[in-house]
CSV table of C-alpha atoms in Angstrom, one decimal:
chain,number,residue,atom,x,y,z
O,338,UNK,CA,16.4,34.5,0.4
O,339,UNK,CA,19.0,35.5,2.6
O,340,UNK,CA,21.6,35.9,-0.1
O,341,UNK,CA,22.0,40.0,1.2
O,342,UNK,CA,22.5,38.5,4.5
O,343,UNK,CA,25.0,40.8,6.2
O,344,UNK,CA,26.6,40.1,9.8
O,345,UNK,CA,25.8,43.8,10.9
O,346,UNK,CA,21.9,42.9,10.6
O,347,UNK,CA,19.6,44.2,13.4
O,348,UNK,CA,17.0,42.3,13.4
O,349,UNK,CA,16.2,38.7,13.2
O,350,UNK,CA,13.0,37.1,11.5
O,351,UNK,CA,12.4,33.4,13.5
O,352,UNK,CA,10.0,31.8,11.4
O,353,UNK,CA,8.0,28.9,13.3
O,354,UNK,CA,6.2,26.9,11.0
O,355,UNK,CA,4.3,23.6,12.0
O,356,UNK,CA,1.3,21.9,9.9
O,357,UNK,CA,-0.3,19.5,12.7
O,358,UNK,CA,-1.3,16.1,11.7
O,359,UNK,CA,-4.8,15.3,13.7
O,360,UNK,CA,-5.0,11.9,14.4
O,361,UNK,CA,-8.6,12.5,16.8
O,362,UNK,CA,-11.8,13.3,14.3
O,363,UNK,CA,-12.8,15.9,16.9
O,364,UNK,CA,-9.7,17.7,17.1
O,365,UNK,CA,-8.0,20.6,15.5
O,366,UNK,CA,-5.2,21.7,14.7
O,367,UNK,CA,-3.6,23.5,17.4
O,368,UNK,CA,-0.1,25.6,17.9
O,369,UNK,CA,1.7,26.9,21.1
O,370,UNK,CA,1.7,30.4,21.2
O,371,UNK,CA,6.0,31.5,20.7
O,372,UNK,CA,6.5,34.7,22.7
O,373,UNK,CA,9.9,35.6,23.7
O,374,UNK,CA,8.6,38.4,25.6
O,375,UNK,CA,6.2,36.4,28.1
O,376,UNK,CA,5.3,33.2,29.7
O,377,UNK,CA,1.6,33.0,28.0
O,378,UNK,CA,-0.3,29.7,29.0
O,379,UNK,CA,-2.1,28.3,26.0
O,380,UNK,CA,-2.6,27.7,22.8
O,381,UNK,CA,-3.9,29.2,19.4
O,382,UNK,CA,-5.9,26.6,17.4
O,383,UNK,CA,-8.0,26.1,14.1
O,384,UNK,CA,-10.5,23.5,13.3
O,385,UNK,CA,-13.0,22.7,11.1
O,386,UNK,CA,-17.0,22.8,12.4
O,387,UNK,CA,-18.3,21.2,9.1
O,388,UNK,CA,-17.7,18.5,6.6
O,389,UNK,CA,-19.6,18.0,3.5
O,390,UNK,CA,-23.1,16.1,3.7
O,391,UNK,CA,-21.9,13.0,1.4
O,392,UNK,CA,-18.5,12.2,3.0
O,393,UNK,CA,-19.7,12.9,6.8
O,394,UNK,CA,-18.5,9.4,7.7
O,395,UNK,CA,-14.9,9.6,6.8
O,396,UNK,CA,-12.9,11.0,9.5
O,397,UNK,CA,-10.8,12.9,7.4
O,398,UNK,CA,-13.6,15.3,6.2
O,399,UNK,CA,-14.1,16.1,9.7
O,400,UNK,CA,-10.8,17.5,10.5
O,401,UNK,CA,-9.7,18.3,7.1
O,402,UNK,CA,-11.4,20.0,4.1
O,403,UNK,CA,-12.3,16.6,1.5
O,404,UNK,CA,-14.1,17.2,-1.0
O,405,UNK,CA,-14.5,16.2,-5.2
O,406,UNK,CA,-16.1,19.0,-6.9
O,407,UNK,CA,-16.9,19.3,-10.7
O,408,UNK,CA,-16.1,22.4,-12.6
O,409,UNK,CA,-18.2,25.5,-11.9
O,410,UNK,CA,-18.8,24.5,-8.3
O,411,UNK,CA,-18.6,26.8,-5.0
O,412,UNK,CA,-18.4,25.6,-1.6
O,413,UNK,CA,-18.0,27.0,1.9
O,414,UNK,CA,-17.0,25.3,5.0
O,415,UNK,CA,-17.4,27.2,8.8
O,416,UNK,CA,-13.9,27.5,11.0
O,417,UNK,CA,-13.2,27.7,14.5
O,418,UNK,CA,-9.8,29.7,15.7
O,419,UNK,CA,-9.0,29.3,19.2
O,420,UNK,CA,-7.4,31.5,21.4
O,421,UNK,CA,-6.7,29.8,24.9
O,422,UNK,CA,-3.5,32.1,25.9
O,423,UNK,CA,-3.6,35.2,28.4
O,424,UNK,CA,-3.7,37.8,25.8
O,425,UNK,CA,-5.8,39.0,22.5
O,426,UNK,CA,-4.7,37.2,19.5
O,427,UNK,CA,-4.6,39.2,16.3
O,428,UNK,CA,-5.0,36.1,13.5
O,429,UNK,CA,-4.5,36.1,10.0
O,430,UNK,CA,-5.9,33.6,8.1
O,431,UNK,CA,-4.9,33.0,4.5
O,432,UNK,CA,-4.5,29.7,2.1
O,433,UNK,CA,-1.1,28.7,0.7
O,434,UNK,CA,0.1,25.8,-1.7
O,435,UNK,CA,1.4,22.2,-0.4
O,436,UNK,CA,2.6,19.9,-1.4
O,437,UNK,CA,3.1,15.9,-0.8
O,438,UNK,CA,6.7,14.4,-0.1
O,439,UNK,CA,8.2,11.6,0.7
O,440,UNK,CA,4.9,10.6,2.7
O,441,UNK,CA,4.6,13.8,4.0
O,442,UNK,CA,2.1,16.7,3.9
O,443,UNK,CA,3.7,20.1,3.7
O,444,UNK,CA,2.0,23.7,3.9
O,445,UNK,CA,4.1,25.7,2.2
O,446,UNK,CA,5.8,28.8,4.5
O,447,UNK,CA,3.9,31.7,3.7
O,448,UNK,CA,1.9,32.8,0.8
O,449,UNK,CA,3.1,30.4,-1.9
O,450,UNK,CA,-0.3,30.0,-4.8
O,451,UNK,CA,-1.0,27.1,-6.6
O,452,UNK,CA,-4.5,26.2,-8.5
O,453,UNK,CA,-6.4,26.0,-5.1
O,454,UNK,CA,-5.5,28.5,-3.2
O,455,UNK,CA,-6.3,30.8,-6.2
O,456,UNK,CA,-9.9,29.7,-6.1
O,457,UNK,CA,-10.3,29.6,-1.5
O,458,UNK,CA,-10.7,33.0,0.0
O,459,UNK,CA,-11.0,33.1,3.9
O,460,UNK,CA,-13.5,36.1,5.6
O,461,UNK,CA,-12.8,37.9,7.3
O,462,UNK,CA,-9.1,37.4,6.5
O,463,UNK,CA,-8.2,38.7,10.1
O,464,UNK,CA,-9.5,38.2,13.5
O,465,UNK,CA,-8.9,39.6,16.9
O,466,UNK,CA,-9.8,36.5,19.0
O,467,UNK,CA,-10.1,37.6,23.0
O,468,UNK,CA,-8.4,35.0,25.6
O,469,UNK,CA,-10.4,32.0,26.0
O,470,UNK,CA,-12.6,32.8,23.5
O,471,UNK,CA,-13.6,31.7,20.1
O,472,UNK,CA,-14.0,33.0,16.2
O,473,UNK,CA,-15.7,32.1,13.2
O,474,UNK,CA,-14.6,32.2,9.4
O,475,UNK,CA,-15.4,30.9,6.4
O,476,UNK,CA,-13.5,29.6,3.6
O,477,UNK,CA,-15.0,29.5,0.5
O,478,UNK,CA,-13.8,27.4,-2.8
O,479,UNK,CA,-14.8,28.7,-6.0
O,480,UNK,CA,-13.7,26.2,-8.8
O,481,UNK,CA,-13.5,27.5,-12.1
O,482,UNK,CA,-15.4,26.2,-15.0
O,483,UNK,CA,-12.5,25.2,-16.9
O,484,UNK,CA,-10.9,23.8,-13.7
O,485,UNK,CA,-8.3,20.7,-15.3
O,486,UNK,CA,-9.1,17.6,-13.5
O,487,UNK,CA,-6.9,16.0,-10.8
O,488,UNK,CA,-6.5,16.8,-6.5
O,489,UNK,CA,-5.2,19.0,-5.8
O,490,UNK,CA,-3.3,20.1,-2.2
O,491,UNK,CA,-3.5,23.6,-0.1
O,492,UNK,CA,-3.1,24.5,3.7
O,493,UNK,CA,-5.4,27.4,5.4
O,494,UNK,CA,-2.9,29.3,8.2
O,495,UNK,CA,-3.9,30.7,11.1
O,496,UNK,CA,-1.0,32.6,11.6
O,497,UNK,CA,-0.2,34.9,14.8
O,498,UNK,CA,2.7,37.3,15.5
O,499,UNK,CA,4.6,38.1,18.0
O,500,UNK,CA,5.7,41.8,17.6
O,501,UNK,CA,8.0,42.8,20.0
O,502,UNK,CA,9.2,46.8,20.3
O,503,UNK,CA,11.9,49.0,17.7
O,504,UNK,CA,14.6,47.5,20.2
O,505,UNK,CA,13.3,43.6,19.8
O,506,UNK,CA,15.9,41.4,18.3
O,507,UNK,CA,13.3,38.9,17.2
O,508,UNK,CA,10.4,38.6,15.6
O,509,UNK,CA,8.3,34.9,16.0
O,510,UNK,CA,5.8,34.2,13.5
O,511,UNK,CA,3.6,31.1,14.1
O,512,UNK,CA,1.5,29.3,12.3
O,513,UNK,CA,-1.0,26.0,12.5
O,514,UNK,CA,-3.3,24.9,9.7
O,515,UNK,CA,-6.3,22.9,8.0
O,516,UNK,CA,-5.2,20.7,5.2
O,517,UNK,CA,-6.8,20.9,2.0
O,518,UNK,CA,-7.9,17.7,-0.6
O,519,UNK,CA,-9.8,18.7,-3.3
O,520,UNK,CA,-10.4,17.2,-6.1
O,521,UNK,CA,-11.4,17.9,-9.4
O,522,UNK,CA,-13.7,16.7,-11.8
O,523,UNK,CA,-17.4,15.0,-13.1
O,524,UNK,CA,-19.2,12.5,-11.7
O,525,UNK,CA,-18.3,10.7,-8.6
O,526,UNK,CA,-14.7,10.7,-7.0
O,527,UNK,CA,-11.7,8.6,-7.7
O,528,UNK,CA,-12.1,5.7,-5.5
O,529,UNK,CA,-9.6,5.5,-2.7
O,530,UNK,CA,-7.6,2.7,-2.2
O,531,UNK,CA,-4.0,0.8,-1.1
O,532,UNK,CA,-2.1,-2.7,-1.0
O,533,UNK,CA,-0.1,-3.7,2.1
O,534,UNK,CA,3.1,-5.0,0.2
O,535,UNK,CA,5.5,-6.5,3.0
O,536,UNK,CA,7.0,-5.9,5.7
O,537,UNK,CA,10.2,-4.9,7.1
O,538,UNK,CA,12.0,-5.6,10.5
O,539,UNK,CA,14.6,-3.4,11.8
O,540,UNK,CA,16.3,-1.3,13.8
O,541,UNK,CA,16.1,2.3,14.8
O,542,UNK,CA,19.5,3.8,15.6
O,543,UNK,CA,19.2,3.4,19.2
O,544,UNK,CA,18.7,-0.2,19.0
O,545,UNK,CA,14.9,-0.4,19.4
O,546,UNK,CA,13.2,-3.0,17.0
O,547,UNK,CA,10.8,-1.5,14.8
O,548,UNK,CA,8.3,-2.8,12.1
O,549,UNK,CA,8.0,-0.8,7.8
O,550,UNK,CA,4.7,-1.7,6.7
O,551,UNK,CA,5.2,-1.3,3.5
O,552,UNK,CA,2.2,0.8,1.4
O,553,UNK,CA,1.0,1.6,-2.3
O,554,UNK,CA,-1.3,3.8,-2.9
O,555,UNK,CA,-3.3,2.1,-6.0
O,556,UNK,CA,-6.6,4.6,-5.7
O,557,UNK,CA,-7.2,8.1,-7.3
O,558,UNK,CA,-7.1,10.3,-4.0
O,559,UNK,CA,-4.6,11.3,-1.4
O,560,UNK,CA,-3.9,9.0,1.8
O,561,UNK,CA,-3.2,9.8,5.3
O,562,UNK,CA,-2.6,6.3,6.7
O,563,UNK,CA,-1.8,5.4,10.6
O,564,UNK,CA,-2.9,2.0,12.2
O,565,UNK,CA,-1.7,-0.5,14.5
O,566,UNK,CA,0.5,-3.7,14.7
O,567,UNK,CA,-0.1,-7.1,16.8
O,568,UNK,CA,2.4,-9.5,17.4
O,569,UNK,CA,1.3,-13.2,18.7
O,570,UNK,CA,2.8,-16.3,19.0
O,571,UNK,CA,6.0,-15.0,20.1
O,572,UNK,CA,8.6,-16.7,22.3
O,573,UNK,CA,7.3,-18.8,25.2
O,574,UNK,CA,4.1,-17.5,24.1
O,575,UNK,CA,4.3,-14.1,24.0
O,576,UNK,CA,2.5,-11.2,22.8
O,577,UNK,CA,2.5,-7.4,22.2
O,578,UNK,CA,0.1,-4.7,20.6
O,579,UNK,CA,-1.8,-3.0,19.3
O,580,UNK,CA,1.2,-0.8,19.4
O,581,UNK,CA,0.5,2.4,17.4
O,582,UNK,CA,1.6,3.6,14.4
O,583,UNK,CA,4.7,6.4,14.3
O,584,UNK,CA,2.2,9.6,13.1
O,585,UNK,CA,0.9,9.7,10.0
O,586,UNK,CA,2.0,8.6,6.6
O,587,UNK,CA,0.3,10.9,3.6
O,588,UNK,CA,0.8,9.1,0.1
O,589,UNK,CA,-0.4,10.6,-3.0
O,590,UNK,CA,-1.8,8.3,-6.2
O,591,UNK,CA,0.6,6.1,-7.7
O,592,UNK,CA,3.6,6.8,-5.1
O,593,UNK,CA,4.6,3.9,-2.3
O,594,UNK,CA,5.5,4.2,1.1
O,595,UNK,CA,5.9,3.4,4.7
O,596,UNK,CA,4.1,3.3,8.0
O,597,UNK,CA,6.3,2.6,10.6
O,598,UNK,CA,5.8,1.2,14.4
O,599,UNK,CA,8.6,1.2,16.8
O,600,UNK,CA,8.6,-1.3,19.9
O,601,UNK,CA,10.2,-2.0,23.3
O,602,UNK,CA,13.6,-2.8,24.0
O,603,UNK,CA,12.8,-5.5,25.8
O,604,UNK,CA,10.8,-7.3,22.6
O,605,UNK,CA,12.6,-10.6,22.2
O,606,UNK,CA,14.1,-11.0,18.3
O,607,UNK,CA,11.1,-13.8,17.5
O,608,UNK,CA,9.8,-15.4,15.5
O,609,UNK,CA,6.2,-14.4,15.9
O,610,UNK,CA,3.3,-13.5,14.0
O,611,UNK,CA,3.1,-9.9,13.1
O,612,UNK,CA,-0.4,-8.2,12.0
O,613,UNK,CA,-1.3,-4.9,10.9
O,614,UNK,CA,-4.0,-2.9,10.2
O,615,UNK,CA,-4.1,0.3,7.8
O,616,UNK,CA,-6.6,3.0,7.9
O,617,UNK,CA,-7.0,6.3,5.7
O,618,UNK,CA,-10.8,7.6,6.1
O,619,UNK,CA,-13.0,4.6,5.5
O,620,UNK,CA,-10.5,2.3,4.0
O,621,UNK,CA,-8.7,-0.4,5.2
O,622,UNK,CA,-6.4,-2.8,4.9
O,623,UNK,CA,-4.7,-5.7,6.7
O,624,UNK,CA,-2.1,-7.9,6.1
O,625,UNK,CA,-0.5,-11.1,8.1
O,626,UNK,CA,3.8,-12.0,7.7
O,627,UNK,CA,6.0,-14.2,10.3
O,628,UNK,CA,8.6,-11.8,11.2
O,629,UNK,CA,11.8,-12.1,12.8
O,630,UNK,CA,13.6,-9.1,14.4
O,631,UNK,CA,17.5,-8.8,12.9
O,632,UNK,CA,20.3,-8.2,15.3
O,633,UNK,CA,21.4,-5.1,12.7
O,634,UNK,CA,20.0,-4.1,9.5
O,635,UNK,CA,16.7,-4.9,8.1
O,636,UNK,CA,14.7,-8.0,6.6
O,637,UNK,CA,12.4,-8.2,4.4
O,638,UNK,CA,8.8,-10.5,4.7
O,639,UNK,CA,6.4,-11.6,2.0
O,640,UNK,CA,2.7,-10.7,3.3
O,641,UNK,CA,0.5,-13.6,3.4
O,642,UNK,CA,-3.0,-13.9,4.1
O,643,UNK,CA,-3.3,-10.2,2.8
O,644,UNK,CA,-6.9,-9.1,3.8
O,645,UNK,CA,-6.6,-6.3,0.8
O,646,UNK,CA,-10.3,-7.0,-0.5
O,647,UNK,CA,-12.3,-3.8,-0.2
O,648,UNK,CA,-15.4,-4.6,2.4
O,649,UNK,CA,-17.8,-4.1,-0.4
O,650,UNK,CA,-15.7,-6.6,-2.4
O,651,UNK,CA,-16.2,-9.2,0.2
O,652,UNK,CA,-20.4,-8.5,1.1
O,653,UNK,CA,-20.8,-9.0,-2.9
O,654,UNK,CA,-18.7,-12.3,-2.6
O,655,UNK,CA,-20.9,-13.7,0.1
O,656,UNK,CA,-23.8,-12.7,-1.7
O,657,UNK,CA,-22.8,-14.7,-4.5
O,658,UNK,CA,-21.7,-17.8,-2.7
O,659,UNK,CA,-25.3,-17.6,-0.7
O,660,UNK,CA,-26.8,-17.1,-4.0
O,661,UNK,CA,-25.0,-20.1,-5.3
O,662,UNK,CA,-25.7,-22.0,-2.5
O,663,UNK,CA,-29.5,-21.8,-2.8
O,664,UNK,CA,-29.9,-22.3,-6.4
O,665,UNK,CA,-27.7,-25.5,-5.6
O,666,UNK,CA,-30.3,-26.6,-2.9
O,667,UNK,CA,-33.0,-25.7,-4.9
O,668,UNK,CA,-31.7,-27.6,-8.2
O,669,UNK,CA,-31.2,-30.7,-5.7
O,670,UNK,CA,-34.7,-30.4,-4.5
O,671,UNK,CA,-36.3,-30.1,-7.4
O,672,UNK,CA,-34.5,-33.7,-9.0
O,673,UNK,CA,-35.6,-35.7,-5.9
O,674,UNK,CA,-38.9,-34.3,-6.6
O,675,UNK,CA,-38.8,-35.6,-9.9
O,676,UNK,CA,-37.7,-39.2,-8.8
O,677,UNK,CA,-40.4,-39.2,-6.3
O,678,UNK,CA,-42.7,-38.8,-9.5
């Protein structure tokens, strides 16, 4: 790109690019406003005023367009863009290709197509949002009849611009999005789902302990996982948590990963009992390992009492055992009965 790079350029092209993982379900994505040539307060944002009416109790579909859609389909979803600076706000919205790495979600810079963003349009494509005020958009997801199964990933921009005169040596671009999960195909969607592996004490480089929670993703869909740790029967009794997990871990099907939590300085080495809990939408996960934090390096602990069991796994369970349980009562019944005869 920048292979005609020459020393005698003029002008400068900053490009700012940030995809915001939302870890409230009422929030959106929101981006400082980057102006070299004032000191606006505020913020330009995007979020999404719908989700779809079967997935209205994941928290993901509220902040991010989810969706499984067969062949043939069309779907529109409502958009909010923000504009709490001092000025107008000339926004261009427009969808772009990502992509999934190394447990993160990237938008790609730009324009970039894949599948999906050849199917989403966004109207108007451009709005001029006054300050402190508000405007609506739609995006709108055509998928084609012979649309190839699989999910597929996207980002919707609101990008803004900072334009400064003929004498300007830079020009910022900014830009904060909606993440895009859509998957393709008949019938209902893949199911969503994980394992808890192990975990893994260690250090960061400044010394602090910290705690891997290491992840597979075993379902059909996307995962944006976060969650907490405990830690219990430490030293003389101690205990910590929930801490938080560091942001937000996205794994695609089939790929592993980790969720990481970093603790106090002042956390004694151990042993104690460390226990997490995983979350991505609706599903989750839990897991149970004695840990002990290493001096240097990093150790490795076998997860027991893994609570992996999908909650509908577990309400079917019990309704077996209760089932079993009462035919066992009634069988017993029924013999004294007969001895009584």
């Amino acid at each position: 790109m920048f292979a005609n790079f020459q020393s005698a350029l003029s002008r400068l092209t900053v490009v700012l690019t940030t995809v915001l993982a939302v870890t409230c379900m009422h929030s959106g994505a929101v981006v400082h406003a980057q102006d070299s040539q004032a000191t606006d307060r505020g913020s330009i944002g995007i979020r999404l005023l719908e989700a779809p009416a079967n997935n209205r109790d994941d928290p993901r579909a509220r902040v991010y367009i989810v969706d499984h859609l067969a062949p043939g389909t069309t779907i529109t979803r409502r958009l909010e863009v923000s504009n709490t600076t001092d000025r107008p706000a000339d926004v261009r919205l427009y969808a772009s290709a990502a992509s999934i790495e190394e447990g993160r979600f990237t938008g790609a810079d730009a324009t970039v197509d894949n599948e999906l963003t050849t199917w989403t349009t966004i109207a108007p494509p451009q709005v001029a949002v006054q300050p402190d005020s508000t405007a609506q958009v739609t995006a709108t997801i055509a998928v084609p009849h012979d649309a190839a199964p699989g999910e597929q990933y996207g980002v919707i921009w609101a990008e803004v611009r900072s334009e400064g005169g003929p004498e300007a040596a830079v020009t910022q671009i900014s830009r904060v999005g909606i993440r895009l999960y859509v998957s393709v195909g008949a019938g209902n969607p893949p199911a969503a789902d994980f394992t808890i592996d192990s975990l893994t004490a260690a250090r960061t480089t400044e010394g602090l302990p910290l705690v891997r929670v290491n992840v597979r993703n075993t379902g059909g869909r996307a995962l944006d996982l976060n969650g907490t740790l405990d830690l219990t029967e430490g030293p003389g009794g101690l205990s910590a948590g929930p801490v938080p997990m560091h942001g937000v871990t996205t794994l695609g099907p089939g790929s592993s990963g980790a969720v990481t939590a970093v603790l106090d300085n002042e956390i004694p080495r151990g042993p104690w009992d460390a226990a997490v809990t995983l979350h991505s939408g609706l599903v989750e996960r839990s897991a149970e390992a004695p840990i002990t934090f290493p001096e240097s390096g990093e150790s490795d602990f076998a997860v027991s009492n893994s609570r992996n069991a999908p909650l509908i796994g577990l309400a079917l369970a019990g309704s077996i055992l209760a089932a079993g349980a009462f035919l066992l009562v009634r069988k017993r019944r029924s013999r004294r009965h007969t001895l009584r005869e």
